[in-house]
CSV table of C-alpha atoms in Angstrom, one decimal:
chain,number,residue,atom,x,y,z
A,1,MET,CA,-7.8,10.5,99.4
A,2,ASN,CA,-8.7,9.2,96.0
A,3,ASN,CA,-10.4,12.2,95.0
A,4,LYS,CA,-7.3,14.3,95.9
A,5,LEU,CA,-5.1,12.0,93.9
A,6,LEU,CA,-7.6,12.1,91.0
A,7,ILE,CA,-7.5,16.1,91.1
A,8,ILE,CA,-3.6,16.2,91.1
A,9,LEU,CA,-3.4,13.7,88.0
A,10,LEU,CA,-5.8,16.0,86.3
A,11,THR,CA,-3.9,19.2,87.2
A,12,PHE,CA,-0.7,17.5,85.7
A,13,LEU,CA,-2.6,16.6,82.5
A,14,CYS,CA,-3.8,20.0,82.0
A,15,ALA,CA,-0.5,21.5,82.5
A,16,ALA,CA,1.1,19.2,80.1
A,17,MET,CA,-1.5,19.8,77.3
A,18,SER,CA,-1.1,23.5,77.7
A,19,PHE,CA,2.7,23.3,77.6
A,20,SER,CA,2.3,21.2,74.1
A,21,VAL,CA,0.1,24.0,72.5
A,22,MET,CA,2.2,26.6,73.5
A,23,ALA,CA,5.5,24.8,72.0
A,24,GLN,CA,3.4,24.3,69.1
A,25,ASN,CA,2.2,27.8,68.8
A,26,LYS,CA,5.8,28.7,69.5
A,27,LYS,CA,7.1,26.7,66.3
A,28,ARG,CA,4.9,28.1,63.9
A,29,HIS,CA,5.9,31.7,64.8
A,30,ILE,CA,9.7,31.3,64.2
A,31,THR,CA,10.9,34.2,62.1
A,32,PRO,CA,13.8,33.4,59.4
A,33,VAL,CA,17.2,34.4,60.3
A,34,GLN,CA,18.5,37.3,58.0
A,35,ASN,CA,22.2,37.8,58.3
A,36,ALA,CA,25.2,38.4,56.0
A,37,ASN,CA,25.6,34.6,55.6
A,38,THR,CA,22.3,33.6,54.8
A,39,ARG,CA,22.1,36.4,52.1
A,40,THR,CA,25.1,35.3,50.3
A,41,GLN,CA,24.5,31.6,50.5
A,42,SER,CA,22.7,30.9,47.4
A,43,ILE,CA,25.3,33.2,45.4
A,44,ASN,CA,28.3,31.1,46.8
A,45,GLU,CA,26.3,27.8,46.3
A,46,GLY,CA,25.8,28.7,42.6
A,47,SER,CA,29.2,30.5,41.9
A,48,ALA,CA,30.6,27.2,40.2
A,49,ASP,CA,27.4,26.7,38.1
A,50,THR,CA,28.1,27.2,34.7
A,51,ALA,CA,24.6,27.4,33.4
A,52,ARG,CA,23.9,30.3,35.8
A,53,ILE,CA,27.0,31.8,35.0
A,54,ASN,CA,26.1,31.7,31.3
A,55,ALA,CA,22.6,33.0,31.6
A,56,ALA,CA,23.8,35.8,33.5
A,57,ILE,CA,26.4,36.7,30.5
A,58,ARG,CA,23.8,36.3,28.2
A,59,ALA,CA,21.5,38.6,29.9
A,60,ARG,CA,24.1,41.3,29.7
A,61,SER,CA,25.1,40.5,26.1
A,62,THR,CA,23.9,41.3,22.7
A,63,HIS,CA,24.2,39.1,19.6
A,64,TYR,CA,24.4,39.7,15.7
A,65,HIS,CA,24.7,37.4,12.8
A,66,ASN,CA,28.1,37.0,11.2
A,67,ASP,CA,29.0,36.3,7.5
A,68,ARG,CA,28.5,32.6,7.8
A,69,GLY,CA,25.1,32.7,9.4
A,70,GLN,CA,26.4,32.0,12.7
A,71,VAL,CA,24.9,33.8,16.0
A,72,VAL,CA,27.7,35.8,17.7
A,73,TYR,CA,27.1,37.0,21.2
A,74,VAL,CA,29.1,40.1,22.4
A,75,ASP,CA,29.5,40.6,26.6
A,76,THR,CA,28.9,44.3,26.7
A,77,ILE,CA,30.8,44.5,29.9
A,78,THR,CA,33.9,42.7,28.8
A,79,GLY,CA,33.5,43.0,25.1
A,80,VAL,CA,34.1,39.1,24.7
A,81,GLN,CA,32.7,37.4,21.8
A,82,TRP,CA,31.5,33.8,21.4
A,83,VAL,CA,29.5,31.8,19.0
A,84,ASP,CA,26.7,29.8,20.3
A,85,SER,CA,27.8,26.3,20.0
A,86,MET,CA,24.2,25.0,20.3
A,87,ALA,CA,23.4,26.5,16.9
A,88,PHE,CA,24.7,23.3,15.3
A,89,LEU,CA,23.1,24.1,12.1
A,90,PRO,CA,24.0,27.6,11.2
A,91,LEU,CA,21.9,29.0,8.5
A,92,LYS,CA,24.1,30.1,5.6
A,93,LYS,CA,23.8,33.9,4.2
A,94,MET,CA,21.2,34.2,1.6
A,95,LYS,CA,22.6,36.2,-1.1
A,96,TYR,CA,19.4,36.2,-3.3
A,97,PRO,CA,16.0,37.4,-2.2
A,98,LEU,CA,13.0,35.4,-1.0
A,99,LEU,CA,11.3,35.8,-4.4
A,100,GLN,CA,14.3,35.3,-6.9
A,101,SER,CA,12.7,34.1,-9.9
A,102,ALA,CA,9.9,32.2,-11.8
A,103,SER,CA,10.6,29.8,-14.2
A,104,ALA,CA,8.3,27.8,-16.9
A,105,GLY,CA,9.9,24.9,-18.5
A,106,LEU,CA,8.7,22.4,-21.5
A,107,ASN,CA,10.0,19.0,-21.1
A,108,LEU,CA,11.2,17.7,-24.4
A,109,TRP,CA,12.3,14.1,-23.3
A,110,ASP,CA,9.5,12.2,-24.5
A,111,PRO,CA,9.1,13.7,-28.0
A,112,ILE,CA,12.7,13.3,-28.1
A,113,MET,CA,12.6,9.5,-27.2
A,114,ARG,CA,9.5,9.1,-29.3
A,115,ALA,CA,11.6,10.0,-32.1
A,116,PHE,CA,14.1,7.0,-31.2
A,117,GLY,CA,11.1,4.5,-31.2
A,118,GLN,CA,9.3,5.0,-27.7
A,119,LYS,CA,6.0,4.3,-27.7
A,120,TYR,CA,4.6,6.3,-25.1
A,121,GLY,CA,4.5,9.7,-23.4
A,122,LEU,CA,3.8,13.3,-25.0
A,123,ALA,CA,5.1,16.4,-22.8
A,124,ASP,CA,4.7,18.4,-19.6
A,125,ILE,CA,5.3,22.0,-18.6
A,126,HIS,CA,7.2,22.7,-15.3
A,127,LEU,CA,6.3,25.8,-13.4
A,128,SER,CA,8.5,26.8,-10.5
A,129,VAL,CA,9.3,29.7,-8.2
A,130,SER,CA,12.9,30.2,-7.0
A,131,LEU,CA,13.1,31.3,-3.2
A,132,HIS,CA,16.5,32.6,-2.3
A,133,ASN,CA,17.7,30.7,-5.4
A,134,ARG,CA,17.9,27.7,-3.1
A,135,TYR,CA,14.4,26.2,-2.6
A,136,ARG,CA,12.4,25.8,-5.7
A,137,PRO,CA,8.6,24.6,-5.1
A,138,ALA,CA,7.3,23.5,-8.4
A,139,ILE,CA,4.1,21.9,-10.0
A,140,VAL,CA,4.1,19.7,-13.2
A,141,MET,CA,1.2,19.4,-15.5
A,142,GLY,CA,1.3,17.1,-18.7
A,143,LEU,CA,-0.3,15.1,-21.1
A,144,GLY,CA,0.6,11.2,-21.8
A,145,GLN,CA,-0.3,8.6,-24.4
A,146,ALA,CA,0.7,5.3,-25.4
A,147,LEU,CA,0.4,3.0,-28.3
A,148,ARG,CA,2.4,-0.2,-28.5
A,149,ARG,CA,1.9,-2.9,-31.2
A,150,SER,CA,3.8,-6.0,-30.5
A,151,ASP,CA,4.1,-9.0,-32.7
A,152,ILE,CA,5.4,-11.4,-30.3
A,153,PRO,CA,3.4,-11.9,-28.3
A,154,HIS,CA,0.6,-10.3,-30.3
A,155,TYR,CA,-1.3,-7.5,-29.0
A,156,THR,CA,-1.9,-3.7,-29.3
A,157,TYR,CA,-1.8,-1.8,-26.1
A,158,ARG,CA,-3.6,1.6,-26.1
A,159,SER,CA,-3.7,4.3,-23.2
A,160,PRO,CA,-5.6,7.3,-24.6
A,161,LEU,CA,-4.5,11.1,-23.9
A,162,SER,CA,-4.6,11.6,-20.1
A,163,VAL,CA,-3.4,14.3,-18.0
A,164,PHE,CA,-1.1,14.2,-14.9
A,165,PHE,CA,0.1,16.3,-12.1
A,166,LYS,CA,3.1,16.4,-10.1
A,167,ILE,CA,4.0,18.5,-7.1
A,168,GLY,CA,7.6,18.7,-5.3
A,169,CYS,CA,10.4,20.8,-4.5
A,170,GLU,CA,14.0,21.2,-5.7
A,171,TYR,CA,16.9,22.3,-3.7
A,172,ASN,CA,19.8,24.2,-5.3
A,173,PHE,CA,23.1,23.3,-4.1
A,174,LEU,CA,24.7,26.4,-5.8
A,175,PHE,CA,22.3,28.7,-4.2
A,176,ASN,CA,25.0,31.5,-3.5
A,177,SER,CA,26.6,31.2,-6.8
A,178,ASN,CA,25.3,32.6,-10.2
A,179,PRO,CA,21.9,31.3,-10.8
A,180,ASP,CA,22.8,31.0,-14.4
A,181,TYR,CA,24.1,27.4,-13.2
A,182,GLN,CA,22.1,25.3,-11.0
A,183,PHE,CA,22.8,21.9,-9.6
A,184,TYR,CA,19.9,20.4,-7.8
A,185,ALA,CA,17.9,17.5,-6.2
A,186,GLY,CA,14.4,17.3,-5.5
A,187,ALA,CA,11.4,14.8,-4.8
A,188,TYR,CA,8.2,14.9,-6.4
A,189,TYR,CA,4.6,13.0,-6.0
A,190,GLY,CA,2.5,12.6,-9.0
A,191,VAL,CA,-1.0,11.4,-9.7
A,192,THR,CA,-2.7,10.6,-12.8
A,193,PRO,CA,-6.3,9.2,-13.5
A,194,PHE,CA,-5.9,7.2,-17.0
A,195,SER,CA,-7.1,4.2,-18.8
A,196,PHE,CA,-5.9,1.4,-21.0
A,197,SER,CA,-7.1,-1.2,-23.4
A,198,VAL,CA,-5.6,-4.1,-25.0
A,199,ASP,CA,-6.9,-5.3,-28.5
A,200,ASP,CA,-6.3,-8.1,-30.7
A,201,PHE,CA,-4.1,-10.3,-28.5
A,202,LYS,CA,-3.5,-13.7,-29.4
A,203,VAL,CA,-2.9,-16.8,-27.3
A,204,ASP,CA,-1.5,-19.8,-29.1
A,205,SER,CA,-3.0,-23.0,-28.5
A,206,ASP,CA,-0.8,-25.7,-30.3
A,207,TYR,CA,-2.8,-28.4,-28.7
A,208,TRP,CA,-6.5,-27.5,-29.2
A,209,GLY,CA,-5.0,-26.3,-32.9
A,210,SER,CA,-6.6,-22.8,-32.9
A,211,ASP,CA,-5.0,-19.5,-32.0
A,212,VAL,CA,-7.5,-17.7,-30.1
A,213,THR,CA,-7.9,-13.8,-30.1
A,214,GLY,CA,-9.3,-11.5,-27.5
A,215,SER,CA,-9.3,-8.0,-26.1
A,216,ILE,CA,-9.5,-6.4,-23.0
A,217,PRO,CA,-12.0,-3.3,-22.7
A,218,SER,CA,-10.9,-0.2,-21.2
A,219,GLN,CA,-9.7,-0.2,-17.9
A,220,LYS,CA,-9.7,3.0,-15.6
A,221,CYS,CA,-7.3,3.2,-13.2
A,222,LEU,CA,-5.8,5.9,-10.9
A,223,ALA,CA,-2.1,5.7,-10.0
A,224,GLY,CA,0.2,7.8,-7.5
A,225,TYR,CA,4.2,7.6,-8.0
A,226,TYR,CA,7.1,9.4,-6.4
A,227,GLU,CA,10.2,10.9,-8.2
A,228,LEU,CA,13.8,11.5,-6.7
A,229,VAL,CA,15.5,13.8,-9.1
A,230,ALA,CA,18.8,15.2,-9.5
A,231,GLY,CA,19.9,17.5,-12.2
A,232,LEU,CA,21.8,20.4,-13.8
A,233,ARG,CA,20.4,23.8,-15.4
A,234,VAL,CA,22.5,26.3,-17.4
A,235,LYS,CA,21.6,29.5,-19.0
A,236,LEU,CA,21.7,29.4,-22.9
A,237,ILE,CA,20.8,32.8,-23.9
A,238,GLY,CA,18.7,35.5,-22.1
A,239,PRO,CA,16.1,34.2,-20.0
A,240,ILE,CA,16.2,30.8,-21.6
A,241,SER,CA,18.0,28.1,-20.0
A,242,ALA,CA,18.3,24.2,-20.6
A,243,GLY,CA,18.0,21.6,-17.8
A,244,TRP,CA,18.5,17.6,-17.5
A,245,THR,CA,17.3,15.7,-15.0
A,246,PHE,CA,17.8,11.9,-13.8
A,247,LYS,CA,14.9,10.6,-12.1
A,248,PHE,CA,14.5,7.5,-9.9
A,249,HIS,CA,10.9,6.7,-9.5
A,250,GLY,CA,8.6,4.0,-8.4
A,251,VAL,CA,4.9,3.3,-8.3
A,252,ALA,CA,3.3,4.3,-4.9
A,253,HIS,CA,-0.2,2.9,-5.6
A,254,CYS,CA,-2.3,1.9,-8.6
A,255,SER,CA,-5.9,0.9,-8.6
A,256,LYS,CA,-6.1,-3.1,-9.4
A,257,LYS,CA,-8.1,-4.0,-12.4
A,258,ASP,CA,-9.6,-7.4,-13.5
A,259,GLY,CA,-8.1,-6.8,-17.0
A,260,GLY,CA,-4.3,-6.7,-15.6
A,261,GLU,CA,-1.7,-4.2,-14.8
A,262,PRO,CA,-1.1,-1.1,-16.7
A,263,TRP,CA,2.0,-1.1,-18.9
A,264,TYR,CA,2.3,2.6,-19.1
A,265,ILE,CA,1.4,5.4,-16.4
A,266,PRO,CA,1.1,8.8,-17.7
A,267,GLY,CA,3.9,11.3,-16.4
A,268,TYR,CA,5.6,8.1,-14.9
A,269,GLY,CA,6.5,6.0,-18.1
A,270,ALA,CA,6.5,2.4,-18.6
A,271,LYS,CA,6.1,0.3,-15.5
A,272,GLY,CA,9.2,-1.9,-14.4
A,273,ARG,CA,11.6,1.1,-15.2
A,274,SER,CA,13.0,2.7,-12.3
A,275,ILE,CA,15.4,5.2,-14.2
A,276,THR,CA,14.4,7.8,-16.4
A,277,GLY,CA,15.2,11.4,-17.4
A,278,ALA,CA,13.9,14.7,-18.6
A,279,PHE,CA,15.2,17.5,-20.7
A,280,SER,CA,13.6,20.9,-20.6
A,281,ILE,CA,14.0,24.3,-21.8
A,282,TYR,CA,13.0,27.1,-19.4
A,283,TYR,CA,12.0,30.6,-19.6
A,284,THR,CA,12.9,32.5,-16.3
A,285,VAL,CA,11.5,35.8,-15.2
A,286,ASP,CA,13.1,37.9,-12.5
A,287,LEU,CA,10.9,38.3,-9.5
A,288,SER,CA,13.5,40.3,-7.2
A,289,ARG,CA,11.4,43.4,-7.8
A,290,PHE,CA,8.7,42.1,-5.9
A,291,ASN,CA,10.5,41.8,-2.7
A,292,HIS,CA,10.1,44.6,-0.2
A,293,ASN,CA,13.6,44.6,1.4
A,294,LYS,CA,16.5,43.9,-1.2
A,295,ALA,CA,18.9,41.2,-0.1
A,296,SER,CA,22.1,43.1,1.4
A,297,THR,CA,25.6,41.9,0.6
A,298,ASP,CA,26.9,43.0,4.2
A,299,GLY,CA,26.2,39.4,5.7
A,300,HIS,CA,22.8,40.2,6.7
A,301,ASP,CA,19.7,38.6,5.5
A,302,THR,CA,16.9,41.2,5.3
A,303,THR,CA,14.5,39.1,3.5
A,304,GLU,CA,13.7,36.5,6.2
B,1,MET,CA,27.5,27.3,-26.9
B,2,SER,CA,28.6,24.4,-28.7
B,3,ARG,CA,30.3,22.8,-25.7
B,4,LYS,CA,26.8,23.1,-23.9
B,5,VAL,CA,25.3,21.2,-26.7
B,6,LYS,CA,27.7,18.6,-26.5
B,7,TYR,CA,27.2,18.2,-22.5
B,8,THR,CA,23.5,18.1,-23.1
B,9,ALA,CA,23.7,15.6,-25.9
B,10,ALA,CA,25.9,13.4,-23.6
B,11,ALA,CA,23.5,13.6,-20.8
B,12,ILE,CA,20.6,12.8,-22.9
B,13,LEU,CA,22.3,9.8,-24.2
B,14,CYS,CA,23.4,8.5,-20.9
B,15,THR,CA,20.0,8.8,-19.4
B,16,ALA,CA,18.4,7.1,-22.5
B,17,LEU,CA,21.1,4.0,-21.9
B,18,LEU,CA,20.2,3.9,-18.1
B,19,SER,CA,16.5,4.1,-18.6
B,20,GLY,CA,16.5,1.4,-21.5
B,21,CYS,CA,18.6,-1.3,-19.6
B,22,ASN,CA,16.2,-2.2,-17.0
B,23,SER,CA,13.3,-4.3,-18.8
B,24,GLY,CA,12.2,-7.4,-16.8
B,25,GLY,CA,11.6,-9.7,-19.4
B,26,CYS,CA,8.7,-12.4,-19.4
B,27,LEU,CA,9.8,-14.9,-16.7
B,28,ASP,CA,6.4,-16.8,-16.4
B,29,ASN,CA,4.6,-18.6,-18.9
B,30,GLN,CA,3.0,-16.8,-21.7
B,31,SER,CA,-0.2,-18.2,-21.1
B,32,ALA,CA,-2.2,-19.6,-18.1
B,33,LEU,CA,-1.2,-23.3,-18.1
B,34,PRO,CA,-2.3,-25.1,-15.1
B,35,LYS,CA,-0.1,-27.8,-14.1
B,36,ALA,CA,-1.2,-31.2,-12.5
B,37,GLN,CA,0.3,-33.4,-10.2
B,38,LEU,CA,-0.5,-37.2,-9.4
B,39,TYR,CA,-0.7,-38.2,-5.9
B,40,ASN,CA,-1.5,-41.6,-4.2
B,41,SER,CA,-4.4,-42.2,-1.6
B,42,GLN,CA,-1.7,-41.6,1.3
B,43,GLY,CA,-1.2,-38.2,-0.3
B,44,GLU,CA,2.3,-38.6,-1.5
B,45,ALA,CA,3.4,-37.3,-5.0
B,46,ILE,CA,3.6,-40.4,-7.2
B,47,SER,CA,4.8,-41.0,-11.0
B,48,VAL,CA,2.7,-43.5,-12.8
B,49,ASP,CA,3.7,-45.8,-16.0
B,50,SER,CA,1.7,-46.2,-19.1
B,51,LEU,CA,-0.4,-43.1,-18.4
B,52,GLN,CA,-2.2,-41.6,-21.4
B,53,ILE,CA,-3.9,-37.8,-21.3
B,54,ARG,CA,-5.9,-37.1,-24.0
B,55,GLY,CA,-8.1,-33.7,-24.6
B,56,VAL,CA,-11.8,-34.9,-25.4
B,57,GLY,CA,-12.4,-33.1,-28.9
B,58,ALA,CA,-8.9,-32.3,-29.5
B,59,PRO,CA,-8.0,-32.2,-33.5
B,60,GLY,CA,-7.2,-35.9,-34.5
B,61,ASP,CA,-7.7,-37.2,-30.9
B,62,SER,CA,-4.0,-36.1,-30.5
B,63,VAL,CA,-2.5,-37.3,-27.2
B,64,LEU,CA,-1.2,-34.7,-24.9
B,65,GLU,CA,1.0,-36.8,-22.8
B,66,GLN,CA,2.0,-40.6,-22.5
B,67,GLY,CA,4.1,-42.6,-20.6
B,68,ARG,CA,5.7,-42.2,-17.1
B,69,LEU,CA,3.9,-39.3,-15.7
B,70,SER,CA,4.0,-37.2,-12.6
B,71,THR,CA,3.1,-33.8,-13.4
B,72,PHE,CA,1.8,-32.5,-16.7
B,73,TYR,CA,0.1,-29.5,-18.2
B,74,LEU,CA,-3.5,-29.4,-19.0
B,75,PRO,CA,-3.9,-26.4,-21.5
B,76,MET,CA,-7.6,-25.0,-21.2
B,77,ARG,CA,-9.6,-24.0,-24.3
B,78,SER,CA,-9.8,-20.2,-24.3
B,79,ASP,CA,-12.7,-20.4,-26.6
B,80,ALA,CA,-14.8,-22.6,-24.5
B,81,GLY,CA,-16.3,-22.6,-21.0
B,82,VAL,CA,-15.7,-26.2,-20.4
B,83,THR,CA,-12.6,-28.5,-21.2
B,84,SER,CA,-12.4,-32.2,-20.7
B,85,TRP,CA,-9.5,-34.7,-20.5
B,86,GLU,CA,-9.2,-38.4,-20.6
B,87,VAL,CA,-6.9,-40.1,-18.2
B,88,ALA,CA,-6.2,-43.8,-19.5
B,89,TYR,CA,-4.2,-46.4,-17.7
B,90,LEU,CA,-2.8,-48.5,-20.5
B,91,ARG,CA,-1.6,-51.6,-18.7
B,92,LYS,CA,-3.8,-54.4,-19.8
B,93,GLU,CA,-2.9,-56.6,-16.7
B,94,GLN,CA,-4.5,-53.9,-14.3
B,95,ASN,CA,-7.0,-52.4,-17.0
B,96,PRO,CA,-8.1,-55.4,-19.2
B,97,THR,CA,-11.3,-53.6,-20.3
B,98,GLY,CA,-9.6,-50.5,-21.4
B,99,VAL,CA,-11.5,-47.8,-19.2
B,100,CYS,CA,-10.4,-44.4,-18.6
B,101,ASP,CA,-11.3,-41.8,-16.5
B,102,THR,CA,-12.7,-38.2,-17.4
B,103,ILE,CA,-11.9,-35.0,-15.9
B,104,GLU,CA,-14.1,-32.1,-16.8
B,105,PHE,CA,-13.3,-28.5,-15.9
B,106,SER,CA,-15.9,-25.8,-16.0
B,107,TYR,CA,-14.4,-22.3,-16.0
B,108,ARG,CA,-14.7,-18.6,-17.1
B,109,SER,CA,-11.9,-17.3,-19.2
B,110,ILE,CA,-10.9,-13.7,-18.2
B,111,PRO,CA,-8.6,-11.8,-20.6
B,112,TYR,CA,-5.7,-10.4,-18.8
B,113,PHE,CA,-2.6,-8.2,-19.6
B,114,GLU,CA,0.3,-9.4,-17.9
B,115,SER,CA,3.1,-7.3,-18.9
B,116,ALA,CA,4.7,-5.8,-22.1
B,117,ASP,CA,6.8,-9.0,-22.6
B,118,CYS,CA,4.5,-11.6,-21.5
B,119,GLY,CA,1.7,-9.8,-23.5
B,120,ALA,CA,-2.1,-10.5,-22.8
B,121,THR,CA,-3.3,-13.8,-21.9
B,122,PHE,CA,-6.5,-15.7,-20.5
B,123,ARG,CA,-6.7,-16.6,-16.9
B,124,TYR,CA,-9.0,-19.2,-15.9
B,125,LEU,CA,-11.6,-19.1,-13.0
B,126,VAL,CA,-12.6,-22.4,-12.3
B,127,THR,CA,-16.0,-22.8,-11.2
B,128,GLN,CA,-16.8,-26.8,-11.1
B,129,VAL,CA,-14.6,-30.1,-11.7
B,130,ASN,CA,-16.2,-33.4,-12.2
B,131,THR,CA,-14.4,-36.7,-12.6
B,132,THR,CA,-15.3,-40.3,-13.1
B,133,HIS,CA,-13.8,-42.5,-10.5
B,134,HIS,CA,-12.2,-45.8,-12.0
B,135,PHE,CA,-8.7,-45.1,-11.1
B,136,ILE,CA,-9.1,-41.5,-9.9
B,137,GLU,CA,-10.1,-40.9,-6.4
B,138,ASP,CA,-10.5,-37.4,-6.3
B,139,VAL,CA,-9.3,-34.2,-8.1
B,140,VAL,CA,-8.6,-31.0,-6.0
B,141,MET,CA,-7.8,-27.5,-7.1
B,142,THR,CA,-5.3,-25.8,-5.1
B,143,ASP,CA,-6.1,-22.4,-6.6
B,144,SER,CA,-9.4,-21.7,-8.5
B,145,LEU,CA,-7.7,-18.9,-10.6
B,146,ILE,CA,-5.5,-20.2,-12.7
B,147,THR,CA,-2.8,-17.7,-14.0
B,148,ASN,CA,0.5,-17.8,-16.0
B,149,VAL,CA,2.5,-18.4,-13.0
B,150,ASP,CA,4.3,-21.8,-13.2
B,151,ARG,CA,2.9,-23.9,-10.2
B,152,THR,CA,0.6,-26.6,-9.4
B,153,TYR,CA,-2.9,-25.8,-9.6
B,154,ILE,CA,-4.4,-29.4,-9.9
B,155,ASN,CA,-3.9,-32.2,-7.6
B,156,ILE,CA,-5.0,-35.6,-9.0
B,157,ILE,CA,-5.4,-38.6,-6.4
B,158,LEU,CA,-5.0,-42.0,-7.8
B,159,ARG,CA,-6.6,-45.1,-6.3
B,160,THR,CA,-3.4,-46.8,-7.2
B,161,ALA,CA,-1.5,-47.4,-3.7
B,162,ASP,CA,1.0,-50.2,-4.4
B,163,GLU,CA,1.2,-50.3,-8.2
B,164,GLN,CA,3.0,-47.4,-9.7
């Protein structure tokens, strides 16, 4: 009796397991339903999605650059035109070619100021290339020297002839105007190895009754400084132009010395003065013939 | 052309004026003068009556300071490596024998260019301080490098706790 019950239970168990396996196999082999509704479902759901709509319109459109440098899309089906509002910094048309001109300038500021009593500075030359009459990378090389004799307090400060270099870039705000007139701003970094010495300085000693003299031997320094400039340049005659520049500058680094702080830094001027200037005479050479493609005047920049 | 020349001259003049008007001037001492401050044993700043300060070897034994003192400058000799000062308490009731203390500073003079306006001066790197201890308990340097910055470099601690 017991054996019969056991056999019946095992039979039911095997039957249940076989049904379960069959059910699982059936689920795995369900094929997706393909009908008209399922085929249009994603289209209907995305019908209000502007991102999909715009992507579809862009896909069937072409574009061009208008006179203001904006990207204008044209729907080739409907003929509708629109400006890409995401291009928030539209590039202005470049009227002048990439290689527009090169110029070399001689800064006469320090020689002029020395004639009026300045105790430092010599001269520098400024070499630059004008790109599109807009950007002007430049290097400056010059020589500086200082000699200051002071009676009160008594000392003689000497900084022998030293070279300095500056590298920077200027931006001409009137880039689509006549290059004979330029209004620009820029930034430079300068570096100079130099030395200074102080001779014959006198320290009063009223109490001990004798003045003591001393000297500071040559102190070798390396200094770096920055300049923020703004200026004007106007054509005088032919390739000759004149430019004057206001400079705001500061010392970025200067090596510490036992003998003290340098008073004069070549190319920078006297420490402690944050504003200075430059007055240069430039000779400019036209470089437009070196461009492969001339800049057109129909609103398209062909030199980029 | 003449207009351009005028504008150029005006721009140069303006820049020259702007660049010439930001000189700093000399705001510190024109020489390195160490300032000394008197303290009592409890570390409180005090002023002392009838005190006399005199440099050892000064011309004519001239007195540097005398009277009620709390702070005073002690100019170092730039042409020597040692400067000594006599500190005398002049009240006969407290100092009937007339003894005085001597403070001796040993240092190295360092020529230093401060600025165009202050010129060059000597800095002093103090290497040793010796003192006698009649009235002075101790002499403490707050900074061993004496510059032209006007601040206290020497703390003189006196034994006088109640009589000032």
